[in-house]
């Protein structure tokens, strides 16, 4: 009986340690709050964020990330500009390094959101994104709070890339580009 209790205690301790390691260094789940990423994500969707891969590769335009902002809680947004990029928006068309960005994920085209921006208008010193700075936008531009509101995001603020939507079950998905 004592041996069995000891084995269970060891198993529980190992499980707790593994959970702590996984949540601290590898993956963490978040709940999407609001409609700023609609239709890619809806309010209350649950996602898994990969914290580990950021140590092996750079974030790219189109990656969906979770980051902490000084303006509030964690946000889920899409990276539009990476360090060294020039990003502008003219008449609801985003241009990265002078080329129009194809954004099939943007379906809300009402005239109610801010457009026609340049990096200096967003608080960037110069025409290109500085090292370790990213420009992020929500897919639902009319309602999204993003770099147009709080400026660029420092790489140190990024938790990781969204890899999986696991809730609701009928919308499980792994590719968000």
PDB file of C-alpha atoms in Angstrom:
ATOM      1  CA  UNK A   1       0.000   0.000   0.000  1.00  0.00           C
ATOM      2  CA  UNK A   2       2.792   2.460   0.910  1.00  0.00           C
ATOM      3  CA  UNK A   3       4.638   1.568  -2.284  1.00  0.00           C
ATOM      4  CA  UNK A   4       1.537   2.250  -4.372  1.00  0.00           C
ATOM      5  CA  UNK A   5       0.964   5.636  -2.700  1.00  0.00           C
ATOM      6  CA  UNK A   6       4.633   6.505  -3.285  1.00  0.00           C
ATOM      7  CA  UNK A   7       4.343   5.604  -6.964  1.00  0.00           C
ATOM      8  CA  UNK A   8       1.246   7.761  -7.318  1.00  0.00           C
ATOM      9  CA  UNK A   9       2.975  10.694  -5.609  1.00  0.00           C
ATOM     10  CA  UNK A  10       5.973  10.380  -7.944  1.00  0.00           C
ATOM     11  CA  UNK A  11       3.658  10.228 -10.971  1.00  0.00           C
ATOM     12  CA  UNK A  12       1.746  13.308  -9.816  1.00  0.00           C
ATOM     13  CA  UNK A  13       4.947  15.253  -9.115  1.00  0.00           C
ATOM     14  CA  UNK A  14       6.380  14.347 -12.536  1.00  0.00           C
ATOM     15  CA  UNK A  15       3.111  15.392 -14.218  1.00  0.00           C
ATOM     16  CA  UNK A  16       3.085  18.754 -12.409  1.00  0.00           C
ATOM     17  CA  UNK A  17       6.736  19.410 -13.308  1.00  0.00           C
ATOM     18  CA  UNK A  18       6.039  18.548 -16.971  1.00  0.00           C
ATOM     19  CA  UNK A  19       3.041  20.880 -17.045  1.00  0.00           C
ATOM     20  CA  UNK A  20       5.113  23.707 -15.577  1.00  0.00           C
ATOM     21  CA  UNK A  21       7.909  23.141 -18.111  1.00  0.00           C
ATOM     22  CA  UNK A  22       5.493  22.941 -21.054  1.00  0.00           C
ATOM     23  CA  UNK A  23       3.598  26.100 -20.048  1.00  0.00           C
ATOM     24  CA  UNK A  24       6.755  28.041 -19.223  1.00  0.00           C
ATOM     25  CA  UNK A  25       8.901  27.186 -22.218  1.00  0.00           C
ATOM     26  CA  UNK A  26       6.941  25.437 -24.969  1.00  0.00           C
ATOM     27  CA  UNK A  27       3.201  26.082 -25.344  1.00  0.00           C
ATOM     28  CA  UNK A  28       0.507  28.119 -23.656  1.00  0.00           C
ATOM     29  CA  UNK A  29      -3.190  28.569 -24.382  1.00  0.00           C
ATOM     30  CA  UNK A  30      -5.030  31.866 -24.756  1.00  0.00           C
ATOM     31  CA  UNK A  31      -8.639  32.897 -25.210  1.00  0.00           C
ATOM     32  CA  UNK A  32      -9.368  35.341 -28.026  1.00  0.00           C
ATOM     33  CA  UNK A  33     -11.103  38.417 -26.620  1.00  0.00           C
ATOM     34  CA  UNK A  34     -13.217  40.360 -29.091  1.00  0.00           C
ATOM     35  CA  UNK A  35     -13.736  40.406 -32.840  1.00  0.00           C
ATOM     36  CA  UNK A  36     -10.563  42.172 -34.002  1.00  0.00           C
ATOM     37  CA  UNK A  37      -9.310  39.027 -35.782  1.00  0.00           C
ATOM     38  CA  UNK A  38     -12.654  38.044 -37.340  1.00  0.00           C
ATOM     39  CA  UNK A  39     -13.069  35.972 -39.512  1.00  0.00           C
ATOM     40  CA  UNK A  40      -9.800  34.183 -38.654  1.00  0.00           C
ATOM     41  CA  UNK A  41     -10.706  34.036 -34.955  1.00  0.00           C
ATOM     42  CA  UNK A  42     -13.970  34.770 -33.217  1.00  0.00           C
ATOM     43  CA  UNK A  43     -14.593  35.975 -29.675  1.00  0.00           C
ATOM     44  CA  UNK A  44     -13.885  33.233 -27.114  1.00  0.00           C
ATOM     45  CA  UNK A  45     -11.923  31.009 -29.534  1.00  0.00           C
ATOM     46  CA  UNK A  46      -9.197  29.102 -27.692  1.00  0.00           C
ATOM     47  CA  UNK A  47      -5.728  28.941 -29.247  1.00  0.00           C
ATOM     48  CA  UNK A  48      -2.366  27.333 -28.511  1.00  0.00           C
ATOM     49  CA  UNK A  49       0.679  29.561 -28.773  1.00  0.00           C
ATOM     50  CA  UNK A  50       4.100  28.113 -29.584  1.00  0.00           C
ATOM     51  CA  UNK A  51       6.640  29.881 -27.359  1.00  0.00           C
ATOM     52  CA  UNK A  52       9.515  27.600 -28.330  1.00  0.00           C
ATOM     53  CA  UNK A  53       9.944  28.248 -32.070  1.00  0.00           C
ATOM     54  CA  UNK A  54      10.742  31.927 -31.616  1.00  0.00           C
ATOM     55  CA  UNK A  55      14.225  30.869 -30.516  1.00  0.00           C
ATOM     56  CA  UNK A  56      14.914  29.155 -33.852  1.00  0.00           C
ATOM     57  CA  UNK A  57      13.281  31.327 -36.510  1.00  0.00           C
ATOM     58  CA  UNK A  58      12.236  34.905 -37.145  1.00  0.00           C
ATOM     59  CA  UNK A  59       8.630  36.006 -37.266  1.00  0.00           C
ATOM     60  CA  UNK A  60       7.387  36.652 -40.791  1.00  0.00           C
ATOM     61  CA  UNK A  61       4.713  38.767 -42.412  1.00  0.00           C
ATOM     62  CA  UNK A  62       1.427  36.905 -42.052  1.00  0.00           C
ATOM     63  CA  UNK A  63       2.272  35.123 -38.796  1.00  0.00           C
ATOM     64  CA  UNK A  64      -0.450  35.398 -36.156  1.00  0.00           C
ATOM     65  CA  UNK A  65       1.069  36.108 -32.750  1.00  0.00           C
ATOM     66  CA  UNK A  66       0.070  36.778 -29.176  1.00  0.00           C
ATOM     67  CA  UNK A  67       1.833  39.666 -27.465  1.00  0.00           C
ATOM     68  CA  UNK A  68       1.606  41.698 -24.306  1.00  0.00           C
ATOM     69  CA  UNK A  69       0.915  45.390 -24.727  1.00  0.00           C
ATOM     70  CA  UNK A  70       1.272  48.325 -22.407  1.00  0.00           C
ATOM     71  CA  UNK A  71      -2.212  49.299 -23.617  1.00  0.00           C
ATOM     72  CA  UNK A  72      -3.888  46.324 -21.944  1.00  0.00           C
ATOM     73  CA  UNK A  73      -4.053  42.541 -21.841  1.00  0.00           C
ATOM     74  CA  UNK A  74      -2.526  40.110 -24.316  1.00  0.00           C
ATOM     75  CA  UNK A  75      -3.521  40.669 -27.930  1.00  0.00           C
ATOM     76  CA  UNK A  76      -3.831  38.300 -30.891  1.00  0.00           C
ATOM     77  CA  UNK A  77      -2.800  40.062 -34.129  1.00  0.00           C
ATOM     78  CA  UNK A  78      -1.198  39.393 -37.497  1.00  0.00           C
ATOM     79  CA  UNK A  79       2.346  40.544 -38.245  1.00  0.00           C
ATOM     80  CA  UNK A  80       2.283  42.867 -41.243  1.00  0.00           C
ATOM     81  CA  UNK A  81       5.758  44.390 -41.065  1.00  0.00           C
ATOM     82  CA  UNK A  82       9.048  42.949 -39.804  1.00  0.00           C
ATOM     83  CA  UNK A  83      12.318  44.708 -38.891  1.00  0.00           C
ATOM     84  CA  UNK A  84      13.723  46.538 -41.914  1.00  0.00           C
ATOM     85  CA  UNK A  85      10.375  46.703 -43.741  1.00  0.00           C
ATOM     86  CA  UNK A  86       8.689  49.859 -44.993  1.00  0.00           C
ATOM     87  CA  UNK A  87       4.924  49.629 -44.433  1.00  0.00           C
ATOM     88  CA  UNK A  88       2.213  52.013 -45.609  1.00  0.00           C
ATOM     89  CA  UNK A  89      -1.532  51.846 -46.121  1.00  0.00           C
ATOM     90  CA  UNK A  90      -3.257  53.757 -48.905  1.00  0.00           C
ATOM     91  CA  UNK A  91      -6.979  53.410 -49.629  1.00  0.00           C
ATOM     92  CA  UNK A  92      -7.230  50.258 -47.462  1.00  0.00           C
ATOM     93  CA  UNK A  93      -4.364  48.578 -49.346  1.00  0.00           C
ATOM     94  CA  UNK A  94      -1.309  47.678 -47.271  1.00  0.00           C
ATOM     95  CA  UNK A  95       2.067  47.990 -48.967  1.00  0.00           C
ATOM     96  CA  UNK A  96       5.166  46.269 -47.633  1.00  0.00           C
ATOM     97  CA  UNK A  97       8.403  47.479 -49.184  1.00  0.00           C
ATOM     98  CA  UNK A  98       6.402  49.126 -51.966  1.00  0.00           C
ATOM     99  CA  UNK A  99       4.542  45.937 -52.948  1.00  0.00           C
ATOM    100  CA  UNK A 100       0.804  45.461 -52.281  1.00  0.00           C
ATOM    101  CA  UNK A 101       0.221  42.849 -49.590  1.00  0.00           C
ATOM    102  CA  UNK A 102      -2.304  40.178 -50.550  1.00  0.00           C
ATOM    103  CA  UNK A 103      -4.637  39.864 -47.577  1.00  0.00           C
ATOM    104  CA  UNK A 104      -7.354  37.301 -48.306  1.00  0.00           C
ATOM    105  CA  UNK A 105      -8.096  37.158 -44.567  1.00  0.00           C
ATOM    106  CA  UNK A 106      -9.374  40.782 -44.531  1.00  0.00           C
ATOM    107  CA  UNK A 107     -13.065  40.721 -45.431  1.00  0.00           C
ATOM    108  CA  UNK A 108     -14.361  43.778 -43.583  1.00  0.00           C
ATOM    109  CA  UNK A 109     -14.008  46.746 -45.927  1.00  0.00           C
ATOM    110  CA  UNK A 110     -16.330  49.341 -44.422  1.00  0.00           C
ATOM    111  CA  UNK A 111     -15.224  52.955 -44.616  1.00  0.00           C
ATOM    112  CA  UNK A 112     -15.054  53.265 -40.827  1.00  0.00           C
ATOM    113  CA  UNK A 113     -11.445  52.411 -40.136  1.00  0.00           C
ATOM    114  CA  UNK A 114      -8.253  54.411 -40.240  1.00  0.00           C
ATOM    115  CA  UNK A 115      -6.284  54.047 -43.431  1.00  0.00           C
ATOM    116  CA  UNK A 116      -3.571  55.954 -45.255  1.00  0.00           C
ATOM    117  CA  UNK A 117      -0.790  55.603 -42.697  1.00  0.00           C
ATOM    118  CA  UNK A 118       2.969  55.679 -42.915  1.00  0.00           C
ATOM    119  CA  UNK A 119       5.425  54.436 -40.313  1.00  0.00           C
ATOM    120  CA  UNK A 120       6.333  57.942 -39.084  1.00  0.00           C
ATOM    121  CA  UNK A 121       2.617  58.612 -38.501  1.00  0.00           C
ATOM    122  CA  UNK A 122       2.611  55.531 -36.232  1.00  0.00           C
ATOM    123  CA  UNK A 123       5.515  56.845 -34.177  1.00  0.00           C
ATOM    124  CA  UNK A 124       8.397  55.121 -35.971  1.00  0.00           C
ATOM    125  CA  UNK A 125      11.547  57.199 -36.265  1.00  0.00           C
ATOM    126  CA  UNK A 126      12.318  56.841 -39.979  1.00  0.00           C
ATOM    127  CA  UNK A 127      10.784  55.053 -42.949  1.00  0.00           C
ATOM    128  CA  UNK A 128      11.635  51.449 -41.966  1.00  0.00           C
ATOM    129  CA  UNK A 129      10.816  49.330 -38.941  1.00  0.00           C
ATOM    130  CA  UNK A 130      13.737  49.303 -36.502  1.00  0.00           C
ATOM    131  CA  UNK A 131      15.471  46.153 -35.317  1.00  0.00           C
ATOM    132  CA  UNK A 132      13.242  44.011 -33.071  1.00  0.00           C
ATOM    133  CA  UNK A 133      10.092  46.014 -33.966  1.00  0.00           C
ATOM    134  CA  UNK A 134       6.984  44.609 -35.663  1.00  0.00           C
ATOM    135  CA  UNK A 135       3.881  46.220 -37.101  1.00  0.00           C
ATOM    136  CA  UNK A 136       0.727  44.247 -36.300  1.00  0.00           C
ATOM    137  CA  UNK A 137      -2.845  44.655 -37.545  1.00  0.00           C
ATOM    138  CA  UNK A 138      -6.078  42.845 -36.789  1.00  0.00           C
ATOM    139  CA  UNK A 139      -7.870  41.080 -39.621  1.00  0.00           C
ATOM    140  CA  UNK A 140     -11.089  42.956 -38.797  1.00  0.00           C
ATOM    141  CA  UNK A 141      -9.642  46.408 -39.433  1.00  0.00           C
ATOM    142  CA  UNK A 142     -12.729  48.504 -38.558  1.00  0.00           C
ATOM    143  CA  UNK A 143     -12.765  47.314 -34.917  1.00  0.00           C
ATOM    144  CA  UNK A 144      -9.157  46.284 -34.301  1.00  0.00           C
ATOM    145  CA  UNK A 145      -6.888  48.000 -31.794  1.00  0.00           C
ATOM    146  CA  UNK A 146      -3.438  47.412 -33.216  1.00  0.00           C
ATOM    147  CA  UNK A 147      -0.249  49.211 -34.306  1.00  0.00           C
ATOM    148  CA  UNK A 148      -2.416  52.020 -35.660  1.00  0.00           C
ATOM    149  CA  UNK A 149      -3.415  52.730 -32.047  1.00  0.00           C
ATOM    150  CA  UNK A 150      -0.411  51.780 -29.906  1.00  0.00           C
ATOM    151  CA  UNK A 151       2.511  51.729 -32.324  1.00  0.00           C
ATOM    152  CA  UNK A 152       4.923  48.956 -33.103  1.00  0.00           C
ATOM    153  CA  UNK A 153       5.421  45.862 -30.975  1.00  0.00           C
ATOM    154  CA  UNK A 154       8.834  45.022 -29.587  1.00  0.00           C
ATOM    155  CA  UNK A 155       9.974  41.436 -30.121  1.00  0.00           C
ATOM    156  CA  UNK A 156      10.340  41.044 -26.348  1.00  0.00           C
ATOM    157  CA  UNK A 157       6.569  41.635 -26.001  1.00  0.00           C
ATOM    158  CA  UNK A 158       5.711  38.707 -28.293  1.00  0.00           C
ATOM    159  CA  UNK A 159       4.715  35.534 -26.436  1.00  0.00           C
ATOM    160  CA  UNK A 160       4.768  33.360 -29.549  1.00  0.00           C
ATOM    161  CA  UNK A 161       3.017  32.317 -32.728  1.00  0.00           C
ATOM    162  CA  UNK A 162      -0.520  30.933 -32.736  1.00  0.00           C
ATOM    163  CA  UNK A 163      -0.232  27.333 -33.941  1.00  0.00           C
ATOM    164  CA  UNK A 164      -3.639  25.816 -33.222  1.00  0.00           C
ATOM    165  CA  UNK A 165      -7.253  26.772 -32.598  1.00  0.00           C
ATOM    166  CA  UNK A 166      -8.702  23.997 -30.449  1.00  0.00           C
ATOM    167  CA  UNK A 167     -12.022  25.559 -29.447  1.00  0.00           C
ATOM    168  CA  UNK A 168     -14.713  25.472 -30.626  1.00  0.00           C
ATOM    169  CA  UNK A 169     -14.261  21.884 -31.701  1.00  0.00           C
ATOM    170  CA  UNK A 170     -16.065  22.394 -35.019  1.00  0.00           C
ATOM    171  CA  UNK A 171     -13.480  25.071 -35.993  1.00  0.00           C
ATOM    172  CA  UNK A 172     -10.200  23.312 -35.119  1.00  0.00           C
ATOM    173  CA  UNK A 173      -7.489  24.682 -37.405  1.00  0.00           C
ATOM    174  CA  UNK A 174      -3.719  24.908 -37.691  1.00  0.00           C
ATOM    175  CA  UNK A 175      -2.945  27.280 -40.582  1.00  0.00           C
ATOM    176  CA  UNK A 176      -3.819  30.972 -40.259  1.00  0.00           C
ATOM    177  CA  UNK A 177      -2.039  32.567 -43.207  1.00  0.00           C
TER     178      UNK A 177
END
